[in-house]
mmCIF file of C-alpha atoms in Angstrom:
data_model
loop_
_atom_site.group_PDB
_atom_site.id
_atom_site.type_symbol
_atom_site.label_atom_id
_atom_site.label_comp_id
_atom_site.label_asym_id
_atom_site.label_seq_id
_atom_site.Cartn_x
_atom_site.Cartn_y
_atom_site.Cartn_z
ATOM 1 C CA MET A 1 -94.102 -17.545 -33.584
ATOM 2 C CA ALA A 2 -92.141 -20.605 -34.673
ATOM 3 C CA TYR A 3 -92.010 -21.260 -38.369
ATOM 4 C CA GLU A 4 -91.248 -24.504 -40.200
ATOM 5 C CA HIS A 5 -90.927 -23.427 -43.804
ATOM 6 C CA ILE A 6 -89.617 -19.850 -43.509
ATOM 7 C CA SER A 7 -87.340 -17.968 -41.214
ATOM 8 C CA VAL A 8 -87.793 -14.357 -39.961
ATOM 9 C CA GLU A 9 -85.070 -12.003 -38.795
ATOM 10 C CA ARG A 10 -85.534 -8.559 -37.317
ATOM 11 C CA ASP A 11 -82.650 -6.208 -37.918
ATOM 12 C CA GLY A 12 -83.612 -2.858 -36.339
ATOM 13 C CA ARG A 13 -86.459 -1.564 -38.456
ATOM 14 C CA ILE A 14 -85.836 -4.137 -41.164
ATOM 15 C CA LEU A 15 -87.590 -7.485 -41.451
ATOM 16 C CA VAL A 16 -85.787 -10.228 -43.464
ATOM 17 C CA VAL A 17 -88.106 -13.045 -44.522
ATOM 18 C CA THR A 18 -86.457 -16.147 -45.953
ATOM 19 C CA ILE A 19 -88.283 -18.931 -47.778
ATOM 20 C CA ASN A 20 -86.597 -21.945 -46.202
ATOM 21 C CA ARG A 21 -87.305 -25.087 -48.357
ATOM 22 C CA PRO A 22 -83.965 -25.407 -50.166
ATOM 23 C CA GLU A 23 -84.497 -29.151 -50.742
ATOM 24 C CA ARG A 24 -87.418 -28.204 -52.982
ATOM 25 C CA MET A 25 -85.813 -25.141 -54.503
ATOM 26 C CA ASN A 26 -87.911 -23.030 -52.056
ATOM 27 C CA ALA A 27 -91.067 -24.029 -53.893
ATOM 28 C CA LEU A 28 -94.280 -22.613 -52.385
ATOM 29 C CA HIS A 29 -96.932 -25.005 -50.982
ATOM 30 C CA PRO A 30 -99.898 -24.151 -48.866
ATOM 31 C CA PRO A 31 -98.099 -24.359 -45.483
ATOM 32 C CA THR A 32 -95.332 -22.111 -46.778
ATOM 33 C CA ASN A 33 -97.768 -19.614 -48.146
ATOM 34 C CA ALA A 34 -99.624 -19.580 -44.898
ATOM 35 C CA GLU A 35 -96.513 -18.812 -43.005
ATOM 36 C CA LEU A 36 -95.493 -16.040 -45.387
ATOM 37 C CA ASP A 37 -98.984 -14.577 -45.064
ATOM 38 C CA THR A 38 -98.530 -14.525 -41.236
ATOM 39 C CA ALA A 39 -95.137 -12.907 -41.459
ATOM 40 C CA PHE A 40 -96.254 -10.188 -43.789
ATOM 41 C CA ASN A 41 -99.372 -9.583 -41.719
ATOM 42 C CA ASP A 42 -97.122 -9.055 -38.705
ATOM 43 C CA PHE A 43 -94.845 -6.764 -40.747
ATOM 44 C CA ALA A 44 -97.763 -4.600 -41.914
ATOM 45 C CA ALA A 45 -99.133 -4.254 -38.371
ATOM 46 C CA ASP A 46 -95.807 -3.541 -36.572
ATOM 47 C CA PRO A 47 -95.089 0.236 -36.346
ATOM 48 C CA ASP A 48 -91.496 -0.501 -35.533
ATOM 49 C CA LEU A 49 -90.793 -2.265 -38.789
ATOM 50 C CA TRP A 50 -90.432 -0.028 -41.813
ATOM 51 C CA VAL A 51 -88.896 -2.143 -44.637
ATOM 52 C CA ALA A 52 -89.051 -5.796 -45.531
ATOM 53 C CA ILE A 53 -86.690 -8.085 -47.589
ATOM 54 C CA ILE A 54 -87.820 -11.346 -49.032
ATOM 55 C CA THR A 55 -85.213 -13.930 -50.216
ATOM 56 C CA GLY A 56 -84.672 -17.660 -50.445
ATOM 57 C CA ALA A 57 -82.550 -20.126 -48.416
ATOM 58 C CA GLY A 58 -79.419 -21.586 -50.125
ATOM 59 C CA GLU A 59 -77.609 -20.590 -53.281
ATOM 60 C CA ARG A 60 -79.764 -22.215 -55.865
ATOM 61 C CA ALA A 61 -83.078 -20.607 -55.717
ATOM 62 C CA PHE A 62 -85.180 -17.688 -54.552
ATOM 63 C CA SER A 63 -88.288 -19.792 -55.321
ATOM 64 C CA ALA A 64 -89.165 -22.275 -58.029
ATOM 65 C CA GLY A 65 -92.786 -21.271 -57.710
ATOM 66 C CA ASN A 66 -95.716 -23.473 -56.995
ATOM 67 C CA ASP A 67 -94.628 -26.879 -55.545
ATOM 68 C CA LEU A 68 -95.774 -29.120 -58.467
ATOM 69 C CA ARG A 69 -94.579 -32.200 -56.561
ATOM 70 C CA TRP A 70 -96.868 -31.419 -53.680
ATOM 71 C CA GLN A 71 -99.764 -31.029 -56.206
ATOM 72 C CA ALA A 72 -98.872 -34.231 -58.062
ATOM 73 C CA GLU A 73 -98.862 -36.127 -54.726
ATOM 74 C CA GLY A 74 -102.557 -35.417 -54.566
ATOM 75 C CA ASN A 75 -102.502 -32.507 -52.074
ATOM 76 C CA ALA A 76 -104.874 -29.593 -52.448
ATOM 77 C CA ILE A 77 -103.351 -26.353 -53.633
ATOM 78 C CA THR A 78 -104.746 -23.423 -51.577
ATOM 79 C CA VAL A 79 -103.567 -19.868 -51.335
ATOM 80 C CA PRO A 80 -104.273 -17.277 -48.622
ATOM 81 C CA PRO A 81 -106.088 -14.094 -49.529
ATOM 82 C CA SER A 82 -102.780 -12.269 -49.719
ATOM 83 C CA GLY A 83 -101.677 -14.607 -52.463
ATOM 84 C CA PHE A 84 -98.435 -16.487 -53.383
ATOM 85 C CA GLY A 85 -95.678 -15.668 -50.829
ATOM 86 C CA GLY A 86 -98.217 -13.701 -48.820
ATOM 87 C CA LEU A 87 -97.644 -10.849 -51.268
ATOM 88 C CA THR A 88 -99.151 -11.332 -54.871
ATOM 89 C CA SER A 89 -102.600 -10.123 -53.837
ATOM 90 C CA ARG A 90 -101.703 -8.026 -50.877
ATOM 91 C CA TRP A 91 -103.093 -4.734 -52.270
ATOM 92 C CA ASP A 92 -102.886 -2.679 -49.062
ATOM 93 C CA LEU A 93 -99.233 -2.967 -48.015
ATOM 94 C CA ASP A 94 -97.743 0.560 -48.272
ATOM 95 C CA LYS A 95 -94.407 -0.311 -46.621
ATOM 96 C CA PRO A 96 -91.518 -0.956 -48.956
ATOM 97 C CA VAL A 97 -90.555 -4.523 -49.844
ATOM 98 C CA ILE A 98 -87.284 -5.587 -51.436
ATOM 99 C CA ALA A 99 -86.949 -8.938 -53.248
ATOM 100 C CA ALA A 100 -83.376 -10.258 -53.001
ATOM 101 C CA VAL A 101 -83.502 -12.922 -55.772
ATOM 102 C CA ASN A 102 -80.718 -15.428 -55.118
ATOM 103 C CA GLY A 103 -80.934 -17.915 -58.066
ATOM 104 C CA VAL A 104 -84.003 -19.360 -59.702
ATOM 105 C CA ALA A 105 -87.205 -17.248 -59.708
ATOM 106 C CA MET A 106 -89.725 -19.295 -61.674
ATOM 107 C CA GLY A 107 -93.458 -19.029 -62.031
ATOM 108 C CA GLY A 108 -94.931 -18.162 -58.702
ATOM 109 C CA GLY A 109 -91.487 -17.302 -57.383
ATOM 110 C CA PHE A 110 -91.047 -14.749 -60.089
ATOM 111 C CA GLU A 111 -94.542 -13.464 -59.373
ATOM 112 C CA VAL A 112 -93.594 -12.984 -55.723
ATOM 113 C CA ALA A 113 -90.607 -10.966 -56.807
ATOM 114 C CA LEU A 114 -92.614 -8.832 -59.069
ATOM 115 C CA ALA A 115 -95.016 -8.111 -56.167
ATOM 116 C CA ALA A 116 -92.029 -6.426 -54.303
ATOM 117 C CA ASP A 117 -91.177 -2.869 -55.033
ATOM 118 C CA ILE A 118 -87.548 -3.421 -55.926
ATOM 119 C CA ILE A 119 -85.852 -6.522 -57.251
ATOM 120 C CA LEU A 120 -82.152 -7.008 -56.474
ATOM 121 C CA ALA A 121 -80.776 -10.084 -58.334
ATOM 122 C CA SER A 122 -77.704 -12.113 -57.761
ATOM 123 C CA ASP A 123 -75.600 -12.523 -60.945
ATOM 124 C CA ASN A 124 -76.659 -16.171 -61.183
ATOM 125 C CA ALA A 125 -80.379 -15.363 -60.910
ATOM 126 C CA THR A 126 -82.813 -16.484 -63.645
ATOM 127 C CA PHE A 127 -86.448 -15.512 -64.216
ATOM 128 C CA ALA A 128 -89.340 -17.087 -66.122
ATOM 129 C CA LEU A 129 -93.059 -17.608 -66.253
ATOM 130 C CA PRO A 130 -92.903 -21.210 -67.487
ATOM 131 C CA GLU A 131 -96.531 -22.241 -66.530
ATOM 132 C CA PRO A 132 -97.604 -22.963 -70.127
ATOM 133 C CA LYS A 133 -94.948 -25.851 -70.128
ATOM 134 C CA VAL A 134 -97.090 -27.643 -67.499
ATOM 135 C CA GLY A 135 -100.573 -26.540 -68.702
ATOM 136 C CA LEU A 136 -100.912 -23.678 -66.367
ATOM 137 C CA ALA A 137 -100.876 -19.844 -66.609
ATOM 138 C CA ALA A 138 -99.191 -17.189 -64.450
ATOM 139 C CA LEU A 139 -102.381 -16.055 -62.749
ATOM 140 C CA ALA A 140 -100.740 -14.868 -59.458
ATOM 141 C CA GLY A 141 -100.127 -11.487 -60.934
ATOM 142 C CA GLY A 142 -97.283 -12.212 -63.361
ATOM 143 C CA LEU A 143 -99.465 -11.745 -66.504
ATOM 144 C CA HIS A 144 -100.332 -8.227 -65.232
ATOM 145 C CA ARG A 145 -97.235 -6.923 -63.326
ATOM 146 C CA LEU A 146 -94.670 -7.946 -66.003
ATOM 147 C CA PRO A 147 -96.351 -5.982 -68.835
ATOM 148 C CA ARG A 148 -96.689 -2.990 -66.547
ATOM 149 C CA ALA A 149 -92.939 -3.233 -65.621
ATOM 150 C CA ILE A 150 -91.392 -3.737 -69.098
ATOM 151 C CA GLY A 151 -94.181 -3.082 -71.614
ATOM 152 C CA VAL A 152 -96.560 -5.367 -73.406
ATOM 153 C CA SER A 153 -94.424 -6.412 -76.325
ATOM 154 C CA ARG A 154 -91.398 -7.479 -74.296
ATOM 155 C CA ALA A 155 -93.557 -9.114 -71.644
ATOM 156 C CA MET A 156 -95.399 -11.055 -74.320
ATOM 157 C CA ALA A 157 -92.107 -12.301 -75.750
ATOM 158 C CA MET A 158 -91.319 -13.848 -72.346
ATOM 159 C CA ILE A 159 -94.823 -15.003 -71.467
ATOM 160 C CA LEU A 160 -95.730 -16.614 -74.817
ATOM 161 C CA THR A 161 -92.421 -18.484 -75.119
ATOM 162 C CA ALA A 162 -92.023 -19.322 -71.416
ATOM 163 C CA ARG A 163 -88.328 -18.552 -71.891
ATOM 164 C CA THR A 164 -85.868 -18.064 -69.072
ATOM 165 C CA VAL A 165 -84.156 -14.678 -68.657
ATOM 166 C CA SER A 166 -80.862 -13.955 -66.921
ATOM 167 C CA ALA A 167 -80.404 -11.345 -64.269
ATOM 168 C CA ALA A 168 -78.452 -9.182 -66.654
ATOM 169 C CA GLU A 169 -81.240 -9.348 -69.317
ATOM 170 C CA GLY A 170 -83.772 -8.732 -66.511
ATOM 171 C CA LYS A 171 -81.969 -5.499 -65.711
ATOM 172 C CA GLU A 172 -81.793 -4.549 -69.431
ATOM 173 C CA LEU A 173 -85.594 -5.261 -69.775
ATOM 174 C CA GLY A 174 -86.239 -3.142 -66.671
ATOM 175 C CA PHE A 175 -87.738 -5.486 -64.106
ATOM 176 C CA VAL A 176 -84.505 -6.014 -62.199
ATOM 177 C CA THR A 177 -83.158 -2.895 -60.389
ATOM 178 C CA GLU A 178 -79.600 -4.041 -59.742
ATOM 179 C CA VAL A 179 -77.444 -7.113 -60.380
ATOM 180 C CA VAL A 180 -75.162 -8.057 -57.470
ATOM 181 C CA PRO A 181 -72.474 -10.717 -56.962
ATOM 182 C CA ALA A 182 -74.262 -13.629 -55.324
ATOM 183 C CA PRO A 183 -72.179 -13.550 -51.993
ATOM 184 C CA ASP A 184 -72.995 -9.866 -51.559
ATOM 185 C CA LEU A 185 -76.738 -9.928 -52.398
ATOM 186 C CA LEU A 186 -78.215 -9.956 -48.890
ATOM 187 C CA THR A 187 -75.661 -7.477 -47.620
ATOM 188 C CA ARG A 188 -76.667 -5.126 -50.489
ATOM 189 C CA ALA A 189 -80.292 -5.636 -49.801
ATOM 190 C CA LYS A 190 -79.862 -4.704 -46.184
ATOM 191 C CA ALA A 191 -77.848 -1.674 -47.067
ATOM 192 C CA LEU A 192 -80.614 -0.502 -49.399
ATOM 193 C CA ALA A 193 -83.191 -1.202 -46.717
ATOM 194 C CA ALA A 194 -81.125 0.763 -44.192
ATOM 195 C CA ALA A 195 -80.862 3.711 -46.564
ATOM 196 C CA MET A 196 -84.727 3.677 -46.807
ATOM 197 C CA CYS A 197 -84.900 3.669 -43.029
ATOM 198 C CA GLU A 198 -83.016 7.019 -42.967
ATOM 199 C CA LEU A 199 -85.940 8.528 -44.798
ATOM 200 C CA SER A 200 -89.390 9.412 -43.343
ATOM 201 C CA PRO A 201 -91.319 6.128 -43.320
ATOM 202 C CA LEU A 202 -94.663 7.942 -43.809
ATOM 203 C CA SER A 203 -93.209 9.757 -46.819
ATOM 204 C CA LEU A 204 -92.142 6.371 -48.357
ATOM 205 C CA ARG A 205 -95.644 4.879 -47.705
ATOM 206 C CA ALA A 206 -97.386 7.881 -49.164
ATOM 207 C CA SER A 207 -95.051 7.784 -52.162
ATOM 208 C CA LYS A 208 -95.624 4.074 -52.803
ATOM 209 C CA GLN A 209 -99.334 4.391 -52.444
ATOM 210 C CA ALA A 210 -99.512 7.427 -54.775
ATOM 211 C CA VAL A 211 -97.469 5.625 -57.425
ATOM 212 C CA LEU A 212 -99.455 2.345 -57.301
ATOM 213 C CA LYS A 213 -102.903 3.904 -56.966
ATOM 214 C CA GLY A 214 -102.059 6.611 -59.512
ATOM 215 C CA LEU A 215 -101.343 3.980 -62.039
ATOM 216 C CA GLU A 216 -104.949 2.726 -61.594
ATOM 217 C CA GLU A 217 -106.340 6.172 -62.480
ATOM 218 C CA PRO A 218 -107.548 6.787 -66.015
ATOM 219 C CA SER A 219 -105.108 9.695 -66.794
ATOM 220 C CA LEU A 220 -102.161 11.600 -65.391
ATOM 221 C CA ARG A 221 -104.460 14.459 -64.471
ATOM 222 C CA ALA A 222 -106.840 12.163 -62.526
ATOM 223 C CA ALA A 223 -103.796 10.700 -60.695
ATOM 224 C CA TYR A 224 -102.445 14.139 -59.885
ATOM 225 C CA GLU A 225 -105.744 15.636 -58.678
ATOM 226 C CA GLY A 226 -106.780 12.499 -56.763
ATOM 227 C CA GLN A 227 -103.616 11.687 -54.809
ATOM 228 C CA GLY A 228 -104.810 13.822 -51.830
ATOM 229 C CA LYS A 229 -107.547 11.304 -51.139
ATOM 230 C CA TYR A 230 -105.188 8.375 -50.666
ATOM 231 C CA SER A 231 -104.930 7.201 -47.025
ATOM 232 C CA ALA A 232 -101.240 7.132 -46.697
ATOM 233 C CA VAL A 233 -100.974 10.637 -48.171
ATOM 234 C CA GLN A 234 -103.589 11.845 -45.657
ATOM 235 C CA SER A 235 -101.636 10.142 -42.828
ATOM 236 C CA LEU A 236 -98.464 11.873 -43.909
ATOM 237 C CA PHE A 237 -100.021 15.342 -43.751
ATOM 238 C CA ARG A 238 -101.456 14.691 -40.229
ATOM 239 C CA SER A 239 -98.201 13.303 -38.932
ATOM 240 C CA GLU A 240 -95.578 14.466 -36.457
ATOM 241 C CA ASP A 241 -92.975 13.629 -39.039
ATOM 242 C CA LEU A 242 -94.292 16.213 -41.399
ATOM 243 C CA ARG A 243 -93.173 18.828 -38.801
ATOM 244 C CA GLU A 244 -90.007 16.994 -37.806
ATOM 245 C CA GLY A 245 -88.482 17.030 -41.260
ATOM 246 C CA PRO A 246 -88.477 20.783 -41.847
ATOM 247 C CA LEU A 247 -87.512 21.386 -38.229
ATOM 248 C CA ALA A 248 -84.489 19.083 -38.455
ATOM 249 C CA PHE A 249 -83.422 20.718 -41.681
ATOM 250 C CA ALA A 250 -83.672 24.248 -40.158
ATOM 251 C CA GLN A 251 -81.641 22.973 -37.079
ATOM 252 C CA LYS A 252 -79.090 21.273 -39.308
ATOM 253 C CA ARG A 253 -79.525 17.945 -37.571
ATOM 254 C CA LYS A 254 -80.617 14.361 -38.517
ATOM 255 C CA PRO A 255 -84.392 13.912 -38.346
ATOM 256 C CA GLU A 256 -85.752 11.697 -35.613
ATOM 257 C CA TRP A 257 -88.602 9.971 -37.426
ATOM 258 C CA LYS A 258 -91.474 8.577 -35.338
ATOM 259 C CA GLY A 259 -93.455 6.958 -38.137
ATOM 260 C CA ARG A 260 -96.658 8.711 -36.842
#
């Protein structure tokens, strides 16, 4: 479909989704969120797409978060069931998502990045949950994902001061995976996604689901003993790829993954 506020590029088995409102620092308003919801719905449903990258247009911002100007102009703020960026409350996406954060990631923009599995940041990227500065709170997942990523004490130090963190500090804290020179960010994200596509897609989905659902279990033992009931794990053990991996290893050749 044709999009107005985002762009979508297929690169083999990789989908690159770009928030395309650079004149507003890629801030998210309802039409943008609706388009992102559609793009990630399509990604989830397409068996030929295995990894997604989300980034922002231009050099200044990944996303400045909720479009406060849109709200101040009297427009209603609505969010699809999948949340900000089509990701923050998308609980059933087992395919890997990489956030390539190019510049500012504030408020809802940071929350979208935290909803990805891996955050790559340009060396000029900055992160914050500044909602208390405008009488709001980071209720699109930031208040829950950030403590899980870096620990309660360090997350509180960011949340309760609304302070801005550099990419380098984000890596030190633990929510940024890698800091990349700004011109190389998307190239690095695509290389990482391509490396993932060399692996069994069903293994990656089972692994992601086991990690995330396991964290919801009351204990390590419960997570260990319960992982066999997870749908992506069950799909892996019923798959053709489960046979293809050992066969390719025995035949000393590259596996030909089917994703089924």
